[in-house]
XYZ file of N, CA and C in Angstrom:
459
model
N 0.846 -1.180 0.000
C 0.000 0.000 0.000
C 0.892 1.245 0.000
N 0.449 2.260 -0.747
C 1.220 3.499 -0.875
C 0.380 4.692 -0.429
N 0.994 5.571 0.349
C 0.315 6.782 0.805
C 1.180 7.998 0.500
N 0.509 9.107 0.242
C 1.171 10.398 0.029
C 0.605 11.371 1.052
N 1.482 12.112 1.705
C 1.078 13.123 2.667
C 1.601 14.463 2.158
N 0.674 15.370 1.866
C 1.011 16.696 1.354
C 0.669 17.720 2.425
N 1.657 18.515 2.821
C 1.443 19.441 3.923
C 1.855 20.862 3.562
N 1.297 21.797 4.310
C 1.683 23.201 4.241
C 1.984 23.650 5.667
N 3.028 24.448 5.837
C 3.352 24.922 7.188
C 4.128 26.223 7.121
N 3.966 27.017 8.142
C 4.777 28.223 8.320
C 5.559 28.092 9.624
N 4.851 27.757 10.697
C 5.456 27.723 12.028
C 6.097 26.375 12.357
N 5.780 25.351 11.568
C 6.263 24.002 11.869
C 5.205 23.156 12.553
N 4.165 23.786 13.118
C 3.107 23.023 13.795
C 2.458 22.018 12.855
N 2.187 22.459 11.660
C 1.473 21.587 10.733
C 2.369 20.471 10.194
N 3.655 20.730 10.090
C 4.561 19.644 9.715
C 4.608 18.610 10.840
N 4.466 19.056 12.090
C 4.383 18.108 13.206
C 3.146 17.213 13.055
N 2.035 17.793 12.616
C 0.825 17.004 12.353
C 1.130 15.970 11.267
N 1.739 16.421 10.186
C 2.082 15.514 9.079
C 3.022 14.407 9.548
N 3.968 14.748 10.412
C 4.934 13.748 10.888
C 4.261 12.652 11.710
N 3.248 12.999 12.498
C 2.510 11.969 13.260
C 1.826 11.013 12.284
N 1.226 11.562 11.241
C 0.537 10.739 10.243
C 1.536 9.843 9.515
N 2.660 10.410 9.088
C 3.690 9.639 8.382
C 4.218 8.515 9.270
N 4.522 8.832 10.522
C 5.050 7.812 11.433
C 4.045 6.679 11.647
N 2.767 7.031 11.733
C 1.734 6.001 11.915
C 1.652 5.107 10.681
N 1.696 5.705 9.491
C 1.722 4.889 8.268
C 2.916 3.936 8.306
N 4.079 4.453 8.654
C 5.287 3.616 8.689
C 5.147 2.484 9.693
N 4.573 2.790 10.861
C 4.379 1.754 11.883
C 3.389 0.687 11.446
N 2.527 1.039 10.493
C 1.542 0.089 9.961
C 2.022 -0.543 8.648
N 3.303 -0.381 8.342
C 3.947 -0.975 7.148
C 3.373 -0.455 5.837
N 2.972 0.811 5.832
C 2.511 1.468 4.604
C 3.660 2.309 4.071
N 3.952 2.148 2.792
C 4.980 2.961 2.160
C 4.436 4.381 2.018
N 5.145 5.366 2.548
C 4.619 6.733 2.594
C 5.667 7.741 2.144
N 5.186 8.770 1.461
C 6.018 9.886 1.031
C 5.389 11.164 1.550
N 6.220 12.052 2.108
C 5.746 13.348 2.591
C 6.332 14.434 1.697
N 5.455 15.343 1.222
C 5.909 16.413 0.341
C 5.236 17.730 0.716
N 5.941 18.807 0.441
C 5.379 20.144 0.579
C 4.302 20.306 -0.488
N 3.112 20.724 -0.106
C 1.966 20.769 -1.012
C 2.201 21.692 -2.211
N 3.017 22.722 -2.046
C 3.215 23.645 -3.164
C 4.046 23.023 -4.290
N 4.637 21.862 -4.042
C 5.430 21.169 -5.054
C 4.634 20.086 -5.777
N 3.330 19.982 -5.462
C 2.520 18.874 -5.967
C 1.421 19.385 -6.898
N 1.266 18.703 -8.021
C 0.158 18.956 -8.930
C -0.845 17.814 -8.740
N -2.079 18.122 -8.352
C -3.053 17.046 -8.127
C -3.238 16.125 -9.334
N -3.044 16.656 -10.526
C -3.198 15.846 -11.738
C -2.208 14.673 -11.759
N -1.081 14.822 -11.070
C -0.056 13.770 -11.066
C -0.394 12.618 -10.128
N -1.337 12.826 -9.214
C -1.641 11.800 -8.208
C -2.166 10.524 -8.849
N -3.091 10.659 -9.788
C -3.718 9.466 -10.370
C -2.765 8.675 -11.260
N -1.646 9.284 -11.664
C -0.692 8.563 -12.514
C 0.328 7.774 -11.694
N 0.212 7.822 -10.371
C 1.114 7.045 -9.518
C 0.321 5.896 -8.894
N 1.004 5.003 -8.250
C 0.336 3.884 -7.567
C -0.076 4.292 -6.163
N -0.764 5.399 -6.039
C -1.156 5.916 -4.734
C -2.508 5.353 -4.332
N -2.552 4.809 -3.114
C -3.799 4.284 -2.565
C -4.485 5.309 -1.664
N -3.662 6.082 -0.934
C -4.177 7.035 0.049
C -3.476 8.382 -0.144
N -4.268 9.445 -0.167
C -3.742 10.813 -0.205
C -4.219 11.527 1.050
N -3.269 12.139 1.760
C -3.611 12.919 2.945
C -3.118 14.347 2.715
N -4.016 15.303 2.882
C -3.651 16.709 2.802
C -3.680 17.272 4.218
N -2.622 18.007 4.555
C -2.471 18.566 5.891
C -2.314 20.088 5.767
N -3.469 20.794 5.662
C -3.409 22.250 5.564
C -3.553 22.894 6.942
N -2.961 24.039 7.107
C -3.245 24.826 8.306
C -4.301 25.865 7.935
N -4.949 26.399 8.939
C -5.904 27.488 8.744
C -5.345 28.694 9.469
N -5.342 29.828 8.806
C -4.881 31.028 9.494
C -5.921 32.124 9.374
N -5.728 33.133 10.194
C -6.624 34.275 10.236
C -8.060 33.772 10.430
N -8.991 34.297 9.706
C -10.399 33.938 9.896
C -10.854 32.948 8.833
N -10.217 31.776 8.826
C -10.640 30.712 7.931
C -9.927 30.664 6.597
N -8.780 31.326 6.484
C -8.056 31.356 5.209
C -7.266 30.077 4.974
N -7.215 29.693 3.698
C -6.374 28.569 3.288
C -4.925 29.035 3.208
N -3.983 28.118 3.356
C -2.572 28.487 3.205
C -2.301 28.955 1.771
N -1.586 30.059 1.624
C -1.250 30.569 0.292
C -0.554 29.518 -0.552
N 0.356 28.772 0.072
C 1.127 27.781 -0.679
C 0.294 26.575 -1.111
N -0.930 26.466 -0.613
C -1.805 25.349 -0.988
C -2.905 25.761 -1.956
N -2.981 27.037 -2.311
C -4.082 27.520 -3.153
C -4.098 26.884 -4.538
N -2.934 26.772 -5.193
C -2.904 26.147 -6.522
C -3.400 24.710 -6.454
N -2.922 23.955 -5.470
C -3.359 22.567 -5.291
C -4.868 22.530 -5.085
N -5.376 23.380 -4.207
C -6.803 23.432 -3.900
C -7.628 23.729 -5.149
N -7.218 24.730 -5.914
C -7.968 25.124 -7.108
C -7.903 24.062 -8.201
N -6.754 23.405 -8.352
C -6.592 22.378 -9.384
C -7.282 21.064 -9.004
N -7.504 20.859 -7.732
C -8.087 19.609 -7.247
C -9.460 19.349 -7.866
N -10.257 20.385 -8.023
C -11.623 20.240 -8.522
C -11.661 19.655 -9.937
N -10.591 19.832 -10.708
C -10.526 19.326 -12.082
C -9.785 17.994 -12.185
N -9.602 17.321 -11.067
C -8.814 16.101 -11.017
C -9.702 14.894 -10.730
N -9.508 13.817 -11.483
C -10.238 12.573 -11.247
C -9.399 11.679 -10.338
N -9.850 11.512 -9.117
C -9.148 10.656 -8.156
C -10.013 9.460 -7.765
N -10.843 9.021 -8.692
C -11.732 7.890 -8.426
C -10.949 6.697 -7.897
N -11.442 6.126 -6.810
C -10.832 4.933 -6.237
C -9.721 5.207 -5.249
N -9.261 6.442 -5.151
C -8.210 6.780 -4.200
C -8.862 7.238 -2.901
N -8.324 6.765 -1.789
C -8.833 7.136 -0.474
C -8.140 8.424 -0.036
N -8.927 9.355 0.519
C -8.327 10.603 0.986
C -8.694 10.885 2.437
N -7.856 11.711 3.038
C -8.128 12.227 4.371
C -7.512 13.607 4.486
N -8.098 14.430 5.340
C -7.595 15.778 5.565
C -7.547 16.036 7.067
N -6.404 16.440 7.556
C -6.237 16.839 8.957
C -5.235 17.970 8.990
N -5.338 18.815 9.997
C -4.392 19.919 10.072
C -4.595 20.760 11.310
N -3.822 21.825 11.365
C -3.833 22.668 12.553
C -4.516 24.000 12.307
N -4.901 24.595 13.400
C -5.482 25.920 13.419
C -5.326 26.469 14.824
N -5.973 27.581 15.079
C -5.921 28.203 16.394
C -7.359 28.371 16.876
N -7.711 27.709 17.971
C -9.099 27.759 18.435
C -9.524 29.148 18.916
N -8.588 30.072 18.963
C -8.903 31.472 19.256
C -9.930 32.014 18.259
N -9.931 31.462 17.032
C -10.800 31.961 15.969
C -12.206 31.363 15.991
N -12.535 30.587 17.000
C -13.906 30.100 17.189
C -14.437 29.306 16.016
N -15.500 29.805 15.386
C -16.149 29.093 14.284
C -15.234 28.898 13.081
N -14.202 29.686 12.958
C -13.262 29.567 11.847
C -12.093 28.633 12.167
N -12.141 27.971 13.326
C -11.063 27.075 13.741
C -10.868 25.938 12.733
N -9.695 25.889 12.141
C -9.260 24.784 11.264
C -10.229 24.484 10.124
N -10.920 25.512 9.608
C -11.890 25.282 8.538
C -11.244 24.923 7.197
N -9.931 25.075 7.068
C -9.270 24.631 5.840
C -9.491 23.134 5.633
N -9.613 22.389 6.717
C -9.879 20.948 6.625
C -11.224 20.724 5.938
N -12.242 21.441 6.387
C -13.579 21.305 5.792
C -13.557 21.701 4.315
N -12.866 22.775 4.002
C -12.813 23.251 2.610
C -12.125 22.239 1.708
N -11.028 21.650 2.177
C -10.344 20.634 1.363
C -11.194 19.373 1.224
N -11.908 18.980 2.267
C -12.781 17.811 2.156
C -13.859 18.059 1.101
N -14.400 19.265 1.057
C -15.413 19.593 0.051
C -14.824 19.528 -1.361
N -13.579 19.952 -1.526
C -12.936 19.861 -2.845
C -12.715 18.405 -3.235
N -12.248 17.603 -2.282
C -12.005 16.188 -2.575
C -13.286 15.472 -2.984
N -14.422 15.865 -2.417
C -15.698 15.227 -2.763
C -16.004 15.368 -4.251
N -15.468 16.386 -4.901
C -15.710 16.641 -6.323
C -14.796 15.820 -7.231
N -13.850 15.078 -6.656
C -12.846 14.369 -7.447
C -13.167 12.899 -7.673
N -14.171 12.370 -6.986
C -14.465 10.941 -7.061
C -13.661 10.119 -6.067
N -12.809 10.793 -5.277
C -12.034 10.085 -4.251
C -12.974 9.651 -3.118
N -12.510 8.723 -2.318
C -13.296 8.134 -1.239
C -12.791 8.673 0.094
N -13.683 9.256 0.864
C -13.290 9.759 2.181
C -12.982 8.583 3.083
N -11.755 8.569 3.588
C -11.318 7.420 4.370
C -11.494 7.551 5.860
N -11.599 8.793 6.344
C -11.733 9.024 7.783
C -12.150 10.473 8.004
N -12.768 10.709 9.145
C -13.112 12.082 9.518
C -11.835 12.847 9.844
N -11.753 14.073 9.360
C -10.571 14.897 9.601
C -10.379 15.221 11.073
N -9.129 15.447 11.426
C -8.771 15.806 12.798
C -8.284 17.253 12.792
N -8.907 18.066 13.636
C -8.523 19.474 13.765
C -7.672 19.627 15.023
N -6.429 20.054 14.816
C -5.465 20.160 15.898
C -5.305 21.629 16.289
N -5.425 21.920 17.574
C -5.182 23.279 18.046
C -3.677 23.503 18.166
N -3.157 24.337 17.293
C -1.742 24.705 17.226
C -0.877 23.498 16.881
N -0.315 22.796 17.856
C 0.518 21.630 17.533
C -0.020 20.416 18.279
N 0.325 19.216 17.780
C -0.273 18.010 18.361
C 0.215 17.709 19.783
N -0.719 17.724 20.734
C -0.432 17.263 22.087
C -0.738 15.762 22.128
N -0.722 15.174 23.314
C -0.937 13.719 23.425
C -2.318 13.309 22.904
N -3.347 14.096 23.217
C -4.709 13.775 22.775
C -4.821 13.868 21.256
N -4.280 14.940 20.689
C -4.328 15.111 19.230
C -3.506 14.032 18.532
N -2.384 13.662 19.106
C -1.555 12.611 18.513
C -2.333 11.299 18.430
N -3.047 10.946 19.490
C -3.868 9.719 19.471
C -4.959 9.822 18.404
N -5.580 10.985 18.289
C -6.632 11.176 17.278
C -6.049 11.059 15.869
N -4.862 11.608 15.651
C -4.215 11.517 14.334
C -3.810 10.079 14.012
N -3.366 9.346 15.012
C -3.024 7.935 14.803
C -4.270 7.134 14.440
N -5.368 7.381 15.130
C -6.625 6.680 14.822
C -7.116 7.059 13.424
N -7.002 8.332 13.069
C -7.358 8.826 11.732
C -6.574 8.065 10.659
N -5.271 7.946 10.857
C -4.407 7.283 9.881
C -4.745 5.799 9.765
N -4.975 5.155 10.880
C -5.334 3.732 10.862
C -6.673 3.507 10.162
N -7.614 4.440 10.337
C -8.906 4.327 9.653
C -8.730 4.486 8.143
N -7.835 5.371 7.721
C -7.545 5.507 6.286
C -7.063 4.175 5.710
N -6.221 3.485 6.451
C -5.685 2.190 6.001
C -6.813 1.164 5.912
N -7.688 1.136 6.912
C -8.827 0.207 6.896
C -9.688 0.470 5.662
N -10.000 1.732 5.410
C -10.835 2.075 4.254
C -10.148 1.684 2.951
N -8.856 1.939 2.835
C -8.124 1.577 1.622
C -8.106 0.063 1.429
N -7.960 -0.680 2.503
C -7.994 -2.151 2.413
C -9.363 -2.636 1.961
N -10.421 -2.007 2.417
C -11.767 -2.375 1.996
C -11.968 -2.085 0.519
N -11.387 -0.991 0.026
C -11.492 -0.625 -1.395
C -10.738 -1.596 -2.282
N -9.665 -2.154 -1.729
C -8.819 -3.055 -2.518
C -9.463 -4.415 -2.747
N -10.469 -4.748 -1.945
C -11.105 -6.078 -2.063
C -12.005 -6.178 -3.260
């Protein structure tokens, strides 16, 4: 099984989120690659042997997407990812209330337009992953693997 983790970060908090996901994939014997999202074209995903795609965006200000993820986000809607399992998790600041980590919701809505299969409910992390968030991210990653295994049957 192959997984790709695409992340955006400024402070490093969101890369910490991505690292928990990557480590969990590795512990579950899933071959995983982590890349900066601004270096990825969604159109290239379907041409690889990717089973699972995870996007790890941060949310800043009042619900804004990361600048470095905008091209990926906009191009995603025109991409056919039928049969690929996806998940979205990332960080935000709960100071922003209703706008807390809404980039996760926005990316999930974009993925729904691609034919990809939602593999797990996204995890919203306040700032950086503490012990509770780490457990939630590990469970999220394991659920992605379960869903991908079900798709493979």
